[in-house]
Short mmCIF file of C-alpha atoms in Angstrom, two decimals:
data_model
loop_
_atom_site.label_atom_id
_atom_site.label_comp_id
_atom_site.label_asym_id
_atom_site.label_seq_id
_atom_site.Cartn_x
_atom_site.Cartn_y
_atom_site.Cartn_z
CA MET P 1 64.50 52.71 81.49
CA PRO P 2 62.36 53.99 84.48
CA GLU P 3 58.83 52.85 84.84
CA VAL P 4 56.28 55.17 83.20
CA ILE P 5 53.39 53.84 85.33
CA GLU P 6 54.40 54.44 88.96
CA ALA P 7 52.31 51.58 90.26
CA GLY P 8 54.77 49.18 88.57
CA PHE P 9 53.54 47.15 85.56
CA THR P 10 56.86 45.25 85.49
CA HIS P 11 58.98 42.59 87.07
CA GLY P 12 62.12 43.49 89.02
CA MET P 13 65.09 41.83 87.40
CA ASP P 14 66.58 39.04 89.35
CA GLY P 15 69.68 37.25 88.03
CA GLN P 16 70.76 36.56 84.52
CA PHE P 17 67.46 35.10 83.52
CA GLY P 18 65.37 37.74 85.18
CA PRO P 19 62.10 37.04 87.04
CA VAL P 20 60.64 33.60 86.29
CA ARG P 21 56.95 33.03 85.69
CA ASP P 22 56.54 29.26 85.79
CA ARG P 23 53.70 27.35 84.21
CA ARG P 24 51.87 27.04 87.54
CA GLY P 25 51.13 30.76 87.43
CA PHE P 26 53.20 32.02 90.29
CA GLU P 27 54.83 35.36 89.54
CA ALA P 28 56.31 38.29 91.37
CA GLY P 29 56.93 41.86 90.31
CA GLY P 30 55.86 45.41 90.70
CA PRO P 31 52.69 46.17 92.72
CA ALA P 32 50.37 46.70 89.74
CA ASP P 33 51.63 43.44 88.21
CA VAL P 34 50.02 41.48 90.99
CA LEU P 35 47.18 43.83 91.93
CA ALA P 36 43.81 42.17 92.16
CA PRO P 37 41.21 43.39 89.59
CA CYS P 38 39.29 46.32 90.82
CA SER P 39 38.32 49.82 89.80
CA VAL P 40 41.77 51.06 90.65
CA LEU P 41 43.49 48.51 88.36
CA ALA P 42 40.97 49.39 85.57
CA GLU P 43 41.97 53.03 86.03
CA LEU P 44 45.63 52.28 85.94
CA THR P 45 45.37 50.33 82.73
CA GLY P 46 43.20 53.05 81.21
CA GLN P 47 45.88 55.65 81.99
CA ALA P 48 48.39 53.66 79.84
CA ARG P 49 46.29 53.89 76.63
CA ASP P 50 47.77 57.19 75.44
CA ARG P 51 51.23 56.34 76.56
CA MET P 52 51.93 52.94 75.09
CA GLY P 53 54.92 54.21 73.15
CA GLU P 54 56.64 55.23 76.34
CA LEU P 55 56.41 51.80 78.00
CA SER P 56 59.14 49.20 78.01
CA ASP P 57 58.47 45.68 76.64
CA ASP P 58 58.20 44.41 80.16
CA GLU P 59 55.62 47.06 81.14
CA LEU P 60 53.59 46.27 77.99
CA VAL P 61 53.32 42.66 79.16
CA GLY P 62 52.28 43.89 82.57
CA ILE P 63 49.54 45.91 80.97
CA MET P 64 48.32 42.91 78.97
CA LEU P 65 48.18 40.78 82.12
CA ALA P 66 46.38 43.50 84.02
CA ALA P 67 43.87 44.13 81.29
CA ARG P 68 43.04 40.40 81.17
CA ARG P 69 42.56 40.30 84.97
CA VAL P 70 40.11 43.18 84.68
CA ALA P 71 38.31 41.48 81.77
CA SER P 72 37.94 38.33 83.82
CA TRP P 73 36.59 40.31 86.77
CA GLN P 74 33.95 41.95 84.57
CA THR P 75 33.03 38.65 82.84
CA ALA P 76 32.45 37.02 86.33
CA LEU P 77 30.06 39.93 87.07
CA GLU P 78 28.22 39.36 83.77
CA LEU P 79 27.79 35.69 84.50
CA GLU P 80 26.49 36.37 88.03
CA ALA P 81 23.96 38.81 86.57
CA VAL P 82 22.90 36.13 83.95
CA ASN P 83 22.41 33.67 86.78
CA GLU P 84 20.38 35.98 88.81
CA LEU P 85 18.06 36.91 85.99
CA ALA P 86 17.66 33.23 84.99
CA ALA P 87 16.93 32.37 88.72
CA ARG P 88 14.17 35.02 88.83
CA ARG P 89 12.55 33.70 85.60
CA MET P 90 12.77 30.09 86.82
CA ALA P 91 10.88 31.09 90.04
CA GLU P 92 7.98 32.46 88.04
CA PRO P 93 4.89 30.33 87.52
CA ILE P 94 5.28 27.84 84.62
CA GLY P 95 1.97 28.48 82.92
CA SER P 96 0.91 27.06 79.54
CA GLY P 97 3.36 29.03 77.32
CA PRO P 98 7.10 28.76 76.90
CA GLN P 99 9.03 27.23 79.88
CA PRO P 100 10.83 29.63 82.27
CA GLY P 101 14.20 28.58 80.81
CA GLU P 102 13.09 29.43 77.33
CA ARG P 103 11.79 32.79 78.48
CA ALA P 104 14.98 33.64 80.23
CA ALA P 105 17.10 32.72 77.19
CA ALA P 106 14.85 34.74 74.90
CA GLU P 107 15.18 37.81 77.12
CA LEU P 108 18.94 37.45 77.22
CA ALA P 109 19.13 37.04 73.48
CA VAL P 110 17.33 40.33 72.95
CA ALA P 111 19.24 42.18 75.71
CA LEU P 112 22.71 41.06 74.65
CA THR P 113 22.02 40.79 70.86
CA LEU P 114 22.66 37.00 70.73
CA THR P 115 21.05 34.17 68.82
CA GLY P 116 18.77 31.93 70.73
CA ARG P 117 21.30 29.08 70.83
CA ALA P 118 24.06 31.47 72.05
CA ALA P 119 21.89 32.77 74.80
CA GLU P 120 21.07 29.21 75.94
CA GLY P 121 24.84 28.47 75.84
CA LEU P 122 25.56 31.51 78.03
CA MET P 123 22.97 30.50 80.53
CA SER P 124 24.41 26.94 80.65
CA LEU P 125 27.93 28.29 81.15
CA ALA P 126 26.83 30.67 83.89
CA LEU P 127 25.10 27.83 85.73
CA GLY P 128 28.05 25.50 85.30
CA ILE P 129 30.51 28.08 86.72
CA GLU P 130 28.19 28.99 89.54
CA ARG P 131 28.15 25.27 90.49
CA LEU P 132 31.89 25.39 90.88
CA ALA P 133 32.52 28.08 93.51
CA PRO P 134 36.37 27.87 93.14
CA VAL P 135 36.10 28.52 89.41
CA ARG P 136 33.62 31.36 89.90
CA ASP P 137 35.84 33.00 92.52
CA ALA P 138 39.14 32.56 90.63
CA LEU P 139 37.43 34.15 87.50
CA ALA P 140 36.27 37.11 89.63
CA ARG P 141 39.82 37.51 91.14
CA GLY P 142 41.27 37.56 87.57
CA GLU P 143 43.34 34.39 88.27
CA ILE P 144 41.84 32.61 85.23
CA ASP P 145 40.11 33.90 82.13
CA LEU P 146 36.81 32.94 80.54
CA GLY P 147 38.44 30.31 78.27
CA ARG P 148 39.87 28.42 81.18
CA ALA P 149 36.62 28.77 83.09
CA LYS P 150 34.73 27.24 80.21
CA VAL P 151 37.14 24.26 80.08
CA LEU P 152 36.74 23.70 83.84
CA ALA P 153 32.94 23.81 83.65
CA ASP P 154 32.89 21.59 80.58
CA GLU P 155 35.30 18.84 81.76
CA LEU P 156 33.70 18.64 85.20
CA ALA P 157 30.04 18.63 83.99
CA GLY P 158 29.92 14.85 84.12
CA LEU P 159 30.76 14.56 87.83
CA ASP P 160 28.62 15.10 90.86
CA THR P 161 28.86 18.47 92.58
CA GLN P 162 31.18 17.27 95.41
CA ALA P 163 33.67 15.53 93.10
CA ALA P 164 33.65 18.44 90.70
CA PHE P 165 34.17 20.86 93.54
CA CYS P 166 37.22 18.99 94.88
CA ILE P 167 38.90 18.74 91.54
CA ALA P 168 38.24 22.42 90.75
CA THR P 169 39.73 23.41 94.12
CA ALA P 170 42.85 21.39 93.44
CA MET P 171 43.24 22.72 89.90
CA MET P 172 43.14 26.36 90.90
CA ILE P 173 46.80 26.19 91.99
CA SER P 174 47.99 25.52 88.43
CA ALA P 175 45.15 26.50 86.04
CA ALA P 176 46.44 30.01 85.39
CA GLY P 177 49.85 28.65 84.09
CA LEU P 178 48.33 26.21 81.66
CA THR P 179 46.94 26.66 78.15
CA SER P 180 43.36 25.55 77.66
CA GLY P 181 44.58 22.33 75.99
CA GLN P 182 46.95 21.54 78.86
CA LEU P 183 44.21 22.27 81.38
CA ARG P 184 41.75 20.07 79.51
CA ASP P 185 44.25 17.23 79.53
CA ARG P 186 44.90 17.46 83.26
CA LEU P 187 41.27 17.77 84.13
CA ARG P 188 40.48 14.67 82.04
CA ARG P 189 43.11 12.70 83.83
CA LYS P 190 41.59 13.70 87.12
CA VAL P 191 38.07 12.95 86.12
CA LEU P 192 39.10 9.48 84.92
CA ALA P 193 40.88 8.87 88.20
CA VAL P 194 37.89 9.84 90.21
CA ASP P 195 35.22 8.26 88.03
CA PRO P 196 36.71 6.02 85.22
CA ASP P 197 33.18 5.71 83.68
CA ALA P 198 32.61 9.46 83.46
CA ILE P 199 34.27 10.01 80.15
CA ARG P 200 32.81 6.77 78.71
CA ARG P 201 29.32 7.87 79.66
CA ARG P 202 29.85 11.19 77.88
CA GLN P 203 31.32 9.47 74.82
CA THR P 204 28.29 7.15 74.63
CA ASP P 205 25.85 10.04 74.91
CA ALA P 206 27.74 12.26 72.50
CA ARG P 207 28.06 9.38 69.94
CA ALA P 208 24.43 10.05 69.17
CA ASP P 209 25.61 13.35 67.67
CA THR P 210 28.24 11.73 65.41
CA ARG P 211 28.30 13.71 62.17
CA VAL P 212 30.37 15.10 59.32
CA GLN P 213 30.14 18.83 59.37
CA ALA P 214 30.94 21.31 56.60
CA TRP P 215 31.23 25.09 56.76
CA ASN P 216 32.63 28.17 55.09
CA GLU P 217 36.03 29.51 56.21
CA SER P 218 36.39 33.27 56.68
CA SER P 219 38.99 33.19 53.86
CA GLY P 220 36.40 31.96 51.34
CA ASN P 221 37.66 28.37 51.41
CA ALA P 222 35.77 25.52 53.11
CA ALA P 223 36.18 23.05 56.04
CA LEU P 224 35.02 19.46 56.49
CA ALA P 225 35.36 17.57 59.73
CA GLY P 226 34.03 14.47 61.42
CA ARG P 227 32.65 15.20 64.93
CA GLU P 228 32.18 12.88 67.96
CA LEU P 229 34.08 10.00 66.31
CA PRO P 230 35.32 6.89 68.17
CA PRO P 231 38.87 7.85 69.39
CA ALA P 232 40.60 4.58 68.41
CA GLU P 233 39.24 4.65 64.86
CA MET P 234 39.93 8.38 64.48
CA LEU P 235 43.55 7.86 65.58
CA ALA P 236 44.05 5.02 63.07
CA ALA P 237 42.59 7.16 60.26
CA ASP P 238 44.71 10.21 61.21
CA ARG P 239 47.99 8.11 61.25
CA HIS P 240 47.03 6.60 57.94
CA ILE P 241 46.54 9.96 56.35
CA SER P 242 49.98 10.99 57.64
CA ALA P 243 51.58 7.81 56.22
CA LEU P 244 50.06 8.39 52.79
CA ALA P 245 51.20 12.03 52.85
CA ARG P 246 54.75 10.90 53.67
CA ALA P 247 54.55 8.56 50.71
CA LEU P 248 53.57 11.48 48.51
CA LYS P 249 56.49 13.54 49.87
CA ALA P 250 58.83 10.66 49.17
CA ALA P 251 57.51 10.62 45.62
CA GLY P 252 58.59 14.21 45.13
CA VAL P 253 55.20 15.88 45.43
CA PRO P 254 55.84 19.49 46.61
CA GLY P 255 54.06 21.04 49.63
CA THR P 256 54.15 20.95 53.41
CA MET P 257 52.97 17.87 55.32
CA HIS P 258 49.86 19.81 56.30
CA GLN P 259 49.07 20.51 52.65
CA LEU P 260 49.76 16.90 51.60
CA ARG P 261 47.55 15.48 54.41
CA ALA P 262 44.78 17.71 53.11
CA CYS P 263 45.27 16.42 49.54
CA VAL P 264 45.14 12.83 50.81
CA PHE P 265 42.13 13.57 52.98
CA LEU P 266 40.07 14.98 50.02
CA ALA P 267 41.22 12.23 47.66
CA LEU P 268 40.12 9.44 49.96
CA LEU P 269 36.77 11.02 50.86
CA SER P 270 35.90 11.91 47.22
CA GLY P 271 36.69 8.43 46.01
CA ARG P 272 39.40 9.48 43.69
CA ASP P 273 42.40 7.28 42.91
CA PRO P 274 45.19 8.92 44.98
CA ALA P 275 47.49 8.51 41.89
CA THR P 276 45.60 11.45 40.45
CA ILE P 277 47.63 13.66 42.84
CA LEU P 278 50.82 12.52 41.04
CA ASP P 279 49.15 12.87 37.65
CA TYR P 280 48.26 16.49 38.50
CA GLN P 281 51.93 17.11 39.40
CA ALA P 282 52.99 15.56 36.07
CA ARG P 283 50.61 17.77 34.07
CA GLN P 284 51.92 20.78 35.98
CA ALA P 285 55.50 19.72 34.99
CA ASP P 286 54.48 19.56 31.33
CA ASP P 287 52.91 23.09 31.39
CA ASP P 288 55.63 24.65 33.57
CA PRO P 289 58.85 22.64 34.30
CA ASP P 290 59.51 24.82 37.33
CA ALA P 291 56.05 24.30 38.88
CA ALA P 292 56.51 20.63 39.79
CA THR P 293 59.62 21.23 41.77
CA GLU P 294 58.60 24.55 43.43
CA ALA P 295 57.72 23.88 47.02
CA SER P 296 56.62 25.90 50.00
CA PRO P 297 59.51 27.66 51.80
CA ASP P 298 58.85 25.42 54.71
CA ALA P 299 58.41 22.23 52.73
CA ALA P 300 61.97 20.94 53.28
CA THR P 301 61.93 21.52 56.99
CA GLU P 302 58.36 21.10 58.26
CA ALA P 303 57.79 17.96 60.24
CA SER P 304 54.64 15.84 59.99
CA PRO P 305 52.26 16.21 62.92
CA ASP P 306 53.26 12.75 64.04
CA ALA P 307 56.37 11.97 62.04
CA ALA P 308 59.61 11.01 63.77
CA THR P 309 62.69 13.07 63.13
CA GLU P 310 65.69 11.48 61.62
CA SER P 311 67.25 10.62 64.93
CA SER P 312 64.15 8.83 66.24
CA PRO P 313 64.50 5.06 66.72
CA ASP P 314 61.43 4.73 64.48
CA ALA P 315 62.82 6.91 61.79
CA ALA P 316 64.47 4.07 59.85
CA THR P 317 61.18 2.17 59.72
CA ASP P 318 59.28 5.27 58.54
CA ARG P 319 61.88 5.99 55.81
CA SER P 320 61.83 2.36 54.72
CA ALA P 321 58.06 2.34 54.44
CA ALA P 322 58.15 5.59 52.46
CA GLN P 323 60.78 4.18 50.12
CA HIS P 324 58.94 0.97 49.63
CA ASN P 325 55.87 2.91 48.48
CA ARG P 326 57.82 5.18 46.14
CA PRO P 327 56.30 5.07 42.68
CA ASP P 328 58.16 3.83 39.59
CA GLN P 329 59.60 6.80 37.75
CA THR P 330 61.28 4.90 34.86
CA ASP P 331 58.66 5.31 32.20
CA GLY P 332 60.96 7.55 30.14
CA THR P 333 58.64 10.58 30.17
CA GLY P 334 59.59 12.06 33.48
CA ARG P 335 56.07 11.42 34.76
CA HIS P 336 55.32 9.71 38.08
CA GLY P 337 54.07 6.10 37.78
CA THR P 338 51.30 4.57 39.89
CA LEU P 339 51.73 5.27 43.53
CA GLN P 340 51.45 2.13 45.71
CA TRP P 341 49.65 3.26 48.71
CA PRO P 342 50.32 1.55 52.11
CA SER P 343 47.57 -1.04 52.74
CA GLY P 344 45.90 -0.63 56.10
CA PRO P 345 46.61 1.91 58.74
CA ARG P 346 50.24 3.01 58.86
CA GLY P 347 52.12 5.53 60.93
CA SER P 348 53.33 5.75 64.52
CA VAL P 349 51.09 5.81 67.59
CA ASN P 350 52.68 6.57 70.93
CA LEU P 351 50.45 5.02 73.51
CA THR P 352 51.25 5.24 77.21
CA VAL P 353 49.06 3.16 79.54
CA PRO P 354 49.58 1.83 83.05
CA LEU P 355 50.52 -1.82 83.00
CA SER P 356 47.66 -2.70 85.30
CA ALA P 357 45.23 -1.20 82.81
CA TRP P 358 46.91 -3.01 79.87
CA LEU P 359 46.56 -6.28 81.69
CA GLY P 360 42.85 -5.51 82.39
CA LEU P 361 43.39 -5.45 86.18
CA THR P 362 42.33 -1.84 86.55
CA ASP P 363 40.61 0.91 84.52
CA ARG P 364 43.23 3.55 84.96
CA PRO P 365 43.49 6.07 82.11
CA GLY P 366 46.38 6.34 79.60
CA GLN P 367 47.79 8.88 77.16
CA VAL P 368 48.06 9.05 73.45
CA ALA P 369 50.69 11.47 72.07
CA GLY P 370 49.03 14.20 70.13
CA PHE P 371 45.59 13.31 71.35
CA GLY P 372 45.67 13.52 75.14
CA PRO P 373 44.33 11.35 77.93
CA ALA P 374 42.26 8.38 76.96
CA ASP P 375 40.13 6.01 79.03
CA ALA P 376 41.30 2.52 79.67
CA TRP P 377 38.83 1.06 77.15
CA THR P 378 40.05 3.19 74.31
CA CYS P 379 43.62 2.50 75.32
CA ARG P 380 43.02 -1.30 75.23
CA ASP P 381 41.34 -0.98 71.83
CA ILE P 382 44.39 0.85 70.43
CA ALA P 383 46.78 -1.57 72.16
CA ALA P 384 44.94 -4.65 70.79
CA SER P 385 45.25 -3.30 67.21
CA LEU P 386 48.99 -2.55 67.78
CA ALA P 387 49.63 -6.03 69.15
CA GLN P 388 48.61 -7.42 65.75
CA ALA P 389 51.14 -5.26 63.84
CA LYS P 390 54.67 -6.27 63.03
CA GLY P 391 57.74 -4.41 64.23
CA VAL P 392 55.96 -2.75 67.18
CA ARG P 393 58.20 -1.68 69.99
CA TYR P 394 56.93 -1.92 73.56
CA CYS P 395 58.48 0.24 76.25
CA MET P 396 58.10 0.20 80.02
CA THR P 397 58.68 3.40 81.95
CA VAL P 398 59.11 3.19 85.75
CA THR P 399 57.68 6.41 87.30
CA SER P 400 57.69 8.03 90.71
CA PRO P 401 54.39 8.40 92.55
CA ASP P 402 53.94 11.84 90.88
CA GLY P 403 54.35 10.39 87.33
CA GLN P 404 57.87 11.51 86.57
CA PRO P 405 60.08 8.95 84.73
CA VAL P 406 62.85 7.34 86.78
CA GLY P 407 63.64 4.27 84.70
CA HIS P 408 62.96 2.88 81.32
CA ALA P 409 63.27 -0.39 79.29
CA CYS P 410 62.43 -1.37 75.63
CA SER P 411 61.32 -4.63 74.16
CA HIS P 412 59.81 -5.90 70.85
CA THR P 413 57.97 -8.62 72.74
CA ALA P 414 54.47 -7.61 73.75
CA PRO P 415 53.68 -7.81 77.52
CA PRO P 416 51.01 -10.34 78.49
CA GLY P 417 47.50 -8.98 77.93
CA PRO P 418 45.44 -7.06 77.40
CA ALA P 419 43.51 -9.45 79.64
CA PRO P 420 44.24 -10.74 83.08
CA PRO P 421 47.17 -13.22 82.44
CA GLU P 422 48.82 -15.74 84.62
CA PRO P 423 50.87 -13.84 87.29
CA ASN P 424 53.87 -15.81 86.18
CA ALA P 425 53.62 -14.51 82.63
CA VAL P 426 53.95 -10.91 83.86
CA ALA P 427 56.96 -11.76 86.04
CA VAL P 428 58.70 -13.52 83.19
CA TRP P 429 58.14 -10.54 80.80
CA LEU P 430 59.44 -8.09 83.40
CA SER P 431 62.51 -10.24 84.12
CA GLN P 432 63.57 -9.97 80.46
CA LEU P 433 63.65 -6.22 80.51
CA LYS P 434 66.86 -4.36 81.16
CA VAL P 435 65.92 -1.16 82.98
CA THR P 436 68.11 1.97 82.53
CA TRP P 437 67.70 4.32 85.43
CA LEU P 438 67.35 7.98 84.55
CA ASN P 439 69.46 10.64 86.15
CA ARG P 440 67.24 13.66 86.96
CA GLY P 441 69.56 15.37 89.39
CA GLU P 442 71.69 18.42 89.04
CA GLY P 443 74.66 16.54 87.64
CA CYS P 444 74.79 14.22 84.53
CA SER P 445 76.72 10.92 84.25
CA HIS P 446 76.76 11.34 80.36
CA ASP P 447 76.15 7.55 80.12
CA LEU P 448 74.11 8.06 76.95
CA GLU P 449 76.32 10.67 75.29
CA THR P 450 76.84 10.41 71.54
CA ALA P 451 80.20 11.41 70.18
CA GLY P 452 78.91 13.08 67.01
CA TYR P 453 76.39 15.83 66.31
CA ARG P 454 73.41 13.55 65.66
CA PRO P 455 72.16 11.69 68.73
CA GLY P 456 71.96 7.93 68.62
CA GLY P 457 68.67 6.22 68.64
CA ARG P 458 68.85 5.23 72.29
CA LEU P 459 69.78 8.78 73.41
CA ALA P 460 67.06 10.30 71.24
CA HIS P 461 64.47 7.92 72.70
CA PHE P 462 65.44 8.91 76.22
CA VAL P 463 65.36 12.61 75.47
CA ARG P 464 61.81 12.26 74.19
CA LEU P 465 60.94 10.20 77.18
CA LEU P 466 61.98 12.92 79.57
CA ASN P 467 59.99 15.62 77.54
CA PRO P 468 57.19 13.93 75.51
CA THR P 469 56.31 17.33 73.95
CA CYS P 470 58.11 20.39 72.72
CA THR P 471 59.68 22.10 75.76
CA ALA P 472 58.45 25.57 74.89
CA PRO P 473 56.02 26.66 77.57
CA GLY P 474 52.43 25.91 76.34
CA CYS P 475 53.54 24.01 73.24
CA ARG P 476 51.98 20.57 72.95
CA ARG P 477 53.65 19.30 69.71
CA PRO P 478 54.62 15.64 70.38
CA ALA P 479 58.33 15.16 70.77
CA VAL P 480 58.33 12.48 68.04
CA GLY P 481 57.57 15.32 65.54
CA CYS P 482 60.21 17.68 67.02
CA ASP P 483 63.81 18.47 66.40
CA LEU P 484 66.36 17.41 69.04
CA ASP P 485 68.01 20.74 69.73
CA HIS P 486 71.39 21.31 71.31
CA LEU P 487 71.03 24.06 74.00
CA GLN P 488 74.81 24.86 73.68
CA PRO P 489 75.57 24.51 69.97
CA TYR P 490 77.56 21.43 69.09
CA ASP P 491 80.07 23.51 67.14
CA GLN P 492 80.70 25.53 70.26
CA GLY P 493 81.52 22.57 72.50
CA GLY P 494 77.95 21.52 73.34
CA LEU P 495 77.55 17.84 74.14
CA THR P 496 75.16 15.55 72.39
CA CYS P 497 73.81 14.31 75.67
CA SER P 498 70.54 14.33 77.61
CA CYS P 499 71.78 17.21 79.68
CA ASN P 500 72.18 19.38 76.50
CA LEU P 501 69.33 18.13 74.25
CA HIS P 502 65.60 18.77 74.33
CA PRO P 503 62.79 18.26 71.94
CA CYS P 504 61.88 21.54 70.25
CA CYS P 505 59.27 21.95 67.37
CA ARG P 506 60.55 23.55 64.23
CA ARG P 507 58.68 26.83 64.95
CA HIS P 508 60.20 27.20 68.44
CA HIS P 509 63.57 25.93 67.27
CA ARG P 510 63.76 28.87 64.85
CA LEU P 511 62.46 31.34 67.39
CA LYS P 512 65.05 30.38 70.02
CA GLN P 513 67.78 31.32 67.54
CA GLN P 514 66.44 34.88 67.31
CA PRO P 515 67.94 37.81 69.30
CA GLY P 516 66.43 38.06 72.78
CA TRP P 517 65.43 34.40 73.01
CA ARG P 518 67.42 32.10 75.27
CA VAL P 519 66.92 28.66 76.70
CA GLU P 520 68.71 26.88 79.61
CA MET P 521 68.20 23.59 81.45
CA PRO P 522 68.57 24.08 85.17
CA ARG P 523 68.21 20.28 85.60
CA THR P 524 67.49 17.43 83.19
CA GLY P 525 64.12 17.68 81.64
CA VAL P 526 63.39 21.23 83.03
CA LEU P 527 63.74 24.17 80.58
CA LEU P 528 63.87 27.82 81.24
CA TRP P 529 62.85 30.06 78.29
CA ARG P 530 63.67 33.77 78.27
CA MET P 531 61.59 35.98 76.02
CA PRO P 532 62.72 39.21 74.27
CA HIS P 533 60.48 41.20 76.63
CA GLY P 534 62.64 40.16 79.48
CA ARG P 535 60.44 37.67 81.40
CA SER P 536 61.37 34.05 81.84
CA TYR P 537 59.06 31.05 81.71
CA LEU P 538 59.53 27.50 83.04
CA GLY P 539 58.71 24.50 80.74
CA MET P 540 58.17 21.16 82.41
CA ALA P 541 56.66 17.89 81.06
CA ASP P 542 53.30 16.79 82.24
CA PRO P 543 53.54 13.66 84.44
CA TYR P 544 52.96 10.26 82.94
CA PRO P 545 49.69 8.33 83.70
CA VAL P 546 50.21 6.44 87.04
#
């Protein structure tokens, strides 16, 4: 249909996939789609308010993007005004009463109808963004929104002005195409690369604010959370909760993994015997035979936040552990017996850390799937605990200078460390590994192809290596908790091969099967997603720590 808004809130169609907006934020389209925020753009978006029903899906997306750019432009103006007022109050004589900063915050609180704490937070944010001129200017140009500006100011707060300025400048190229979570991860990697002690200093300072916090949810329910916890201990606790929830699911307790994790969480913290969860189900069965077997519509298909899918190399271990902890159900009454909970932390932890950091030779940061970048000290703490566990698999991934995987090898023998070992020990361990080199070009050798529908363990492992998270743009679900989806359906001739498989979380797996959704793989590990509104988005894995 022709454009309703003459200025062009739309992309011109280009090829079968249409225009592509990649995750770096580059885009091309009609004039209004790329118009910098100003009074003209504000007027154009305003004109569309009474004509929304006449706009195409593509034009509606253009309006959304334009309105967000205008909002960012106005937010930058507000923060500049906050800074100016605060600077004027700070220049006033101190006197014997409240300090200038307190006076400025109190004045803002009244003017903007904020609490005192919110006004102080606004002043702090305005000052943090003003310190980072690239962030301030990008916000004023509508290239980033307030959420991303907050992440940039927060993550760079621990660095000196020069280092923070350099990182902010470099990140402006990609910030617009990243979710706030992705942006935080990448910033943390850069901060750790520039100043490895920066995160550790902030952790130490924030540890003084360690607490357990409770609050009311808007639904009328409640929330309970631990804040500022040691990362290594938090990860162990989180995986343990997941393992216990999987044991409940194996015992036949209905509910999604999220619901079962919540049950375990409350049982452990309230000091209750976890078997009471099973007893409750048994009582429900007595009162209503259908209640005990009725599960959420998603219960049979929802994956655990960190559970491996059936085709994962670790899946057999996970299923074996769940079966081992299955309660005895032979008491003749139909009731569940006593559940034997796994002793000690259980569950999978996918830790990626540079070999030099593992060996204690450098303090380069690593990555924990589902958690994000972690400093070398935290990684070594996690690695040390893993080294004491049985059945742990160690993998070595050879990367290019930009962190993209080019080769991979697996071993059940731990590498020397995590302390500076004899150079010989490292060489011996490396010599025992058989590296498989990855094909990331346009063609595919099909070396890892599986004949049947379900990928073999080795193929599944490599597919998750190429894309450690769901390939949908912006989705950060770890690949170990995703389906391995055939781009071209297997029953329509699609190969079970790395050139036709990608990790896709259950939510996006279902969505891609809906009308208007389409996914293609231009080259191994790079996915192109087309949305029903006609625009296409590029999904690429973040680089590995190098």
